[in-house]
Amino acid sequence: MTEIKILKIGGSVLTDKARLESARMKEIERIAAEVAEIGSGLILVHGAGSFGHIHAEEYGLGERFDPEGVLETHRSVVRLNEMVVESLRIAGSSPVPVHPLSSAVLREGRIETMEMEPIVEMVKRGLIPVLHGDVAMDRARGAGIVSGDQLVSHLARALRPEIVALGTAVDGVIFEGRVLAQVRRDDLVRIGSELGASSGVDVTGGMRGKIAELLDLADEGVRSLIFNASKPGMVWRALAGERVGTLVEGGL
């Protein structure tokens, strides 16, 4: 089987998180073109940005179960997913949508089970599964939010990919005005206070939540990159195996 690469593109790159359902179509199309140059073996995860976070906050999902909130939040994130999938198709890729609401079950906000076999079969056949931040059923809470970062972590644990790359709107993990070349768990003691929240509405933890997910993944031997997907060419470089941005790895 082709070596798997997992790419996550943050909602802050694809949308204006301060404006309800405001897609940045030029960015979506540019990234789709870069992805098309890579070829097979890719799983793409994208954040929800202003297509999910604002609805989830409005309905209080994560704190309480709201049937209408489940529907409206999912409908919103699917609208963005359809734009991403269509842009990938036009660019020459073979994308297919995979919705976490239909494939994952949470417990206390964490993925407990998720259907992996369809995703593996898609990749084997040269398709690009396109997952996204979503609302999902939660055995304890009724429903909850599953972030793109948590999806990346879960997928990477199960599939042990060759590359895990997370594209954000910044150059990497920034501390005292400079991009850190790498981050390990013990670095949190000195950099934790500078890991701010995302701009706009974010119900999934911003950069702090991202680092927490990736450090847990690094503890299991899977390294990842945080890089700036807003800069042309960087998606291609990250997927080609270049060490761009910040490397998150295990060890002390």
GROMACS .gro file of C-alpha atoms in nm:
model
  252
    1MET     CA    1   0.000   0.000   0.000
    2THR     CA    2   0.111   0.354  -0.073
    3GLU     CA    3   0.268   0.535   0.220
    4ILE     CA    4   0.006   0.754   0.384
    5LYS     CA    5   0.041   1.126   0.441
    6ILE     CA    6  -0.200   1.320   0.660
    7LEU     CA    7  -0.253   1.690   0.592
    8LYS     CA    8  -0.467   1.915   0.807
    9ILE     CA    9  -0.556   2.266   0.694
   10GLY     CA   10  -0.684   2.494   0.968
   11GLY     CA   11  -1.012   2.679   0.950
   12SER     CA   12  -0.823   3.006   0.994
   13VAL     CA   13  -0.660   2.948   0.654
   14LEU     CA   14  -0.976   2.849   0.468
   15THR     CA   15  -1.221   3.094   0.627
   16ASP     CA   16  -1.251   3.430   0.795
   17LYS     CA   17  -1.324   3.303   1.147
   18ALA     CA   18  -1.471   3.637   1.254
   19ARG     CA   19  -1.748   3.627   0.990
   20LEU     CA   20  -2.018   3.361   0.973
   21GLU     CA   21  -1.961   3.113   0.688
   22SER     CA   22  -1.706   3.327   0.509
   23ALA     CA   23  -1.492   3.105   0.286
   24ARG     CA   24  -1.161   3.219   0.138
   25MET     CA   25  -1.212   3.060  -0.201
   26LYS     CA   26  -0.880   3.175  -0.349
   27GLU     CA   27  -0.696   3.005  -0.061
   28ILE     CA   28  -0.904   2.688  -0.096
   29GLU     CA   29  -0.834   2.673  -0.470
   30ARG     CA   30  -0.460   2.742  -0.426
   31ILE     CA   31  -0.423   2.469  -0.166
   32ALA     CA   32  -0.622   2.227  -0.382
   33ALA     CA   33  -0.377   2.291  -0.667
   34GLU     CA   34  -0.077   2.221  -0.442
   35VAL     CA   35  -0.237   1.901  -0.311
   36ALA     CA   36  -0.302   1.784  -0.669
   37GLU     CA   37   0.074   1.791  -0.738
   38ILE     CA   38   0.144   1.540  -0.461
   39GLY     CA   39  -0.051   1.246  -0.599
   40SER     CA   40  -0.188   0.946  -0.409
   41GLY     CA   41  -0.166   0.834  -0.048
   42LEU     CA   42  -0.313   1.146   0.110
   43ILE     CA   43  -0.577   1.194   0.378
   44LEU     CA   44  -0.693   1.553   0.411
   45VAL     CA   45  -0.852   1.697   0.725
   46HIS     CA   46  -0.975   2.056   0.738
   47GLY     CA   47  -1.094   2.276   1.018
   48ALA     CA   48  -1.444   2.419   1.031
   49GLY     CA   49  -1.354   2.783   1.090
   50SER     CA   50  -1.652   3.014   1.069
   51PHE     CA   51  -1.862   2.730   0.925
   52GLY     CA   52  -1.878   2.541   1.254
   53HIS     CA   53  -1.740   2.721   1.554
   54ILE     CA   54  -1.997   3.000   1.555
   55HIS     CA   55  -2.290   2.756   1.535
   56ALA     CA   56  -2.141   2.528   1.801
   57GLU     CA   57  -2.099   2.822   2.039
   58GLU     CA   58  -2.449   2.952   1.969
   59TYR     CA   59  -2.608   2.620   2.062
   60GLY     CA   60  -2.369   2.545   2.348
   61LEU     CA   61  -2.261   2.213   2.201
   62GLY     CA   62  -2.009   2.044   2.426
   63GLU     CA   63  -2.194   2.163   2.736
   64ARG     CA   64  -2.544   2.042   2.651
   65PHE     CA   65  -2.726   1.829   2.397
   66ASP     CA   66  -2.930   2.025   2.145
   67PRO     CA   67  -3.086   1.836   1.849
   68GLU     CA   68  -3.122   2.150   1.639
   69GLY     CA   69  -2.765   2.248   1.723
   70VAL     CA   70  -2.639   1.910   1.602
   71LEU     CA   71  -2.817   1.950   1.270
   72GLU     CA   72  -2.730   2.314   1.206
   73THR     CA   73  -2.364   2.277   1.306
   74HIS     CA   74  -2.323   1.972   1.083
   75ARG     CA   75  -2.502   2.136   0.791
   76SER     CA   76  -2.270   2.433   0.822
   77VAL     CA   77  -1.945   2.235   0.823
   78VAL     CA   78  -2.068   2.024   0.531
   79ARG     CA   79  -2.109   2.341   0.324
   80LEU     CA   80  -1.740   2.416   0.367
   81ASN     CA   81  -1.645   2.053   0.307
   82GLU     CA   82  -1.831   2.058  -0.024
   83MET     CA   83  -1.632   2.364  -0.134
   84VAL     CA   84  -1.303   2.193  -0.045
   85VAL     CA   85  -1.398   1.867  -0.216
   86GLU     CA   86  -1.513   2.044  -0.533
   87SER     CA   87  -1.195   2.254  -0.550
   88LEU     CA   88  -0.983   1.939  -0.515
   89ARG     CA   89  -1.183   1.771  -0.793
   90ILE     CA   90  -1.140   2.068  -1.027
   91ALA     CA   91  -0.765   2.071  -0.952
   92GLY     CA   92  -0.737   1.711  -1.070
   93SER     CA   93  -0.753   1.509  -0.747
   94SER     CA   94  -1.005   1.235  -0.662
   95PRO     CA   95  -1.157   1.352  -0.331
   96VAL     CA   96  -1.444   1.198  -0.135
   97PRO     CA   97  -1.610   1.348   0.175
   98VAL     CA   98  -1.596   1.165   0.508
   99HIS     CA   99  -1.819   1.315   0.777
  100PRO     CA  100  -1.724   1.243   1.142
  101LEU     CA  101  -2.089   1.274   1.249
  102SER     CA  102  -2.154   0.954   1.055
  103SER     CA  103  -1.831   0.770   1.132
  104ALA     CA  104  -1.710   0.861   1.484
  105VAL     CA  105  -1.848   0.824   1.837
  106LEU     CA  106  -1.713   1.029   2.127
  107ARG     CA  107  -1.702   0.980   2.501
  108GLU     CA  108  -1.653   1.293   2.712
  109GLY     CA  109  -1.539   1.482   2.405
  110ARG     CA  110  -1.279   1.229   2.290
  111ILE     CA  111  -1.303   0.986   1.998
  112GLU     CA  112  -1.392   0.643   2.134
  113THR     CA  113  -1.456   0.463   1.806
  114MET     CA  114  -1.421   0.559   1.442
  115GLU     CA  115  -1.468   0.365   1.119
  116MET     CA  116  -1.122   0.333   0.968
  117GLU     CA  117  -1.167   0.059   0.708
  118PRO     CA  118  -1.353   0.276   0.454
  119ILE     CA  119  -1.080   0.540   0.480
  120VAL     CA  120  -0.805   0.283   0.423
  121GLU     CA  121  -0.989   0.140   0.121
  122MET     CA  122  -1.034   0.488  -0.024
  123VAL     CA  123  -0.660   0.555  -0.003
  124LYS     CA  124  -0.582   0.215  -0.156
  125ARG     CA  125  -0.797   0.307  -0.456
  126GLY     CA  126  -0.629   0.643  -0.507
  127LEU     CA  127  -0.904   0.853  -0.351
  128ILE     CA  128  -0.841   1.138  -0.107
  129PRO     CA  129  -1.066   1.110   0.199
  130VAL     CA  130  -1.159   1.463   0.309
  131LEU     CA  131  -1.255   1.482   0.677
  132HIS     CA  132  -1.340   1.792   0.876
  133GLY     CA  133  -1.409   1.929   1.219
  134ASP     CA  134  -1.765   1.832   1.302
  135VAL     CA  135  -2.027   1.765   1.564
  136ALA     CA  136  -2.040   1.397   1.666
  137MET     CA  137  -2.250   1.182   1.896
  138ASP     CA  138  -2.108   1.146   2.247
  139ARG     CA  139  -2.199   0.848   2.467
  140ALA     CA  140  -2.176   1.059   2.782
  141ARG     CA  141  -2.292   1.405   2.671
  142GLY     CA  142  -2.526   1.330   2.383
  143ALA     CA  143  -2.316   1.523   2.133
  144GLY     CA  144  -1.984   1.707   2.123
  145ILE     CA  145  -1.733   1.874   1.896
  146VAL     CA  146  -1.455   1.672   1.734
  147SER     CA  147  -1.179   1.902   1.613
  148GLY     CA  148  -0.969   1.853   1.305
  149ASP     CA  149  -0.665   1.825   1.532
  150GLN     CA  150  -0.820   1.538   1.726
  151LEU     CA  151  -0.908   1.366   1.399
  152VAL     CA  152  -0.547   1.398   1.284
  153SER     CA  153  -0.422   1.251   1.610
  154HIS     CA  154  -0.666   0.958   1.595
  155LEU     CA  155  -0.593   0.882   1.230
  156ALA     CA  156  -0.218   0.901   1.282
  157ARG     CA  157  -0.227   0.662   1.577
  158ALA     CA  158  -0.420   0.407   1.374
  159LEU     CA  159  -0.240   0.442   1.041
  160ARG     CA  160   0.118   0.541   1.136
  161PRO     CA  161   0.160   0.776   0.838
  162GLU     CA  162   0.485   0.877   0.673
  163ILE     CA  163   0.406   1.248   0.718
  164VAL     CA  164   0.172   1.440   0.949
  165ALA     CA  165   0.154   1.809   0.859
  166LEU     CA  166  -0.075   2.074   1.006
  167GLY     CA  167  -0.116   2.393   0.806
  168THR     CA  168  -0.207   2.704   1.006
  169ALA     CA  169  -0.212   3.079   0.944
  170VAL     CA  170   0.123   3.128   1.124
  171ASP     CA  171   0.477   3.008   1.053
  172GLY     CA  172   0.479   2.751   1.335
  173VAL     CA  173   0.499   2.765   1.713
  174ILE     CA  174   0.615   3.116   1.796
  175PHE     CA  175   0.797   3.200   2.120
  176GLU     CA  176   0.950   3.537   2.201
  177GLY     CA  177   0.899   3.652   1.844
  178ARG     CA  178   1.066   3.362   1.666
  179VAL     CA  179   0.953   3.032   1.519
  180LEU     CA  180   1.074   2.733   1.720
  181ALA     CA  181   1.244   2.465   1.510
  182GLN     CA  182   1.104   2.193   1.733
  183VAL     CA  183   0.882   2.148   2.038
  184ARG     CA  184   0.900   1.868   2.296
  185ARG     CA  185   0.684   1.815   2.603
  186ASP     CA  186   0.922   1.979   2.848
  187ASP     CA  187   0.920   2.296   2.634
  188LEU     CA  188   0.564   2.367   2.749
  189VAL     CA  189   0.696   2.488   3.083
  190ARG     CA  190   0.861   2.789   2.918
  191ILE     CA  191   0.638   2.850   2.617
  192GLY     CA  192   0.295   2.766   2.755
  193SER     CA  193   0.207   3.120   2.857
  194GLU     CA  194   0.259   3.244   2.500
  195LEU     CA  195   0.037   2.985   2.332
  196GLY     CA  196  -0.260   3.210   2.272
  197ALA     CA  197  -0.607   3.132   2.150
  198SER     CA  198  -0.708   3.148   1.785
  199SER     CA  199  -0.852   3.465   1.639
  200GLY     CA  200  -1.229   3.462   1.601
  201VAL     CA  201  -1.456   3.205   1.763
  202ASP     CA  202  -1.284   2.874   1.837
  203VAL     CA  203  -1.441   2.598   2.048
  204THR     CA  204  -1.153   2.354   2.004
  205GLY     CA  205  -0.862   2.505   2.194
  206GLY     CA  206  -0.658   2.704   1.940
  207MET     CA  207  -0.280   2.656   1.929
  208ARG     CA  208  -0.269   2.527   2.287
  209GLY     CA  209  -0.512   2.248   2.200
  210LYS     CA  210  -0.318   2.168   1.883
  211ILE     CA  211   0.012   2.132   2.071
  212ALA     CA  212  -0.151   1.910   2.335
  213GLU     CA  213  -0.286   1.674   2.067
  214LEU     CA  214   0.044   1.659   1.883
  215LEU     CA  215   0.256   1.601   2.194
  216ASP     CA  216   0.037   1.307   2.290
  217LEU     CA  217   0.090   1.175   1.938
  218ALA     CA  218   0.466   1.233   1.961
  219ASP     CA  219   0.474   1.030   2.283
  220GLU     CA  220   0.366   0.735   2.069
  221GLY     CA  221   0.645   0.791   1.820
  222VAL     CA  222   0.466   0.991   1.550
  223ARG     CA  223   0.622   1.329   1.472
  224SER     CA  224   0.434   1.614   1.308
  225LEU     CA  225   0.490   1.955   1.152
  226ILE     CA  226   0.308   2.281   1.217
  227PHE     CA  227   0.362   2.517   0.923
  228ASN     CA  228   0.212   2.818   0.749
  229ALA     CA  229  -0.035   2.701   0.484
  230SER     CA  230  -0.123   3.062   0.399
  231LYS     CA  231   0.208   3.096   0.213
  232PRO     CA  232   0.205   2.968  -0.146
  233GLY     CA  233   0.410   2.653  -0.197
  234MET     CA  234   0.428   2.555   0.169
  235VAL     CA  235   0.164   2.282   0.148
  236TRP     CA  236   0.355   2.115  -0.133
  237ARG     CA  237   0.685   2.148   0.054
  238ALA     CA  238   0.543   1.997   0.373
  239LEU     CA  239   0.391   1.702   0.188
  240ALA     CA  240   0.713   1.653  -0.010
  241GLY     CA  241   0.889   1.587   0.321
  242GLU     CA  242   1.068   1.917   0.377
  243ARG     CA  243   1.114   2.021   0.739
  244VAL     CA  244   0.920   2.346   0.741
  245GLY     CA  245   0.773   2.531   1.039
  246THR     CA  246   0.792   2.361   1.380
  247LEU     CA  247   0.857   1.992   1.434
  248VAL     CA  248   0.664   1.841   1.726
  249GLU     CA  249   0.845   1.534   1.854
  250GLY     CA  250   0.876   1.311   2.156
  251GLY     CA  251   1.154   1.293   2.410
  252LEU     CA  252   1.276   1.541   2.668
   0.00000   0.00000   0.00000
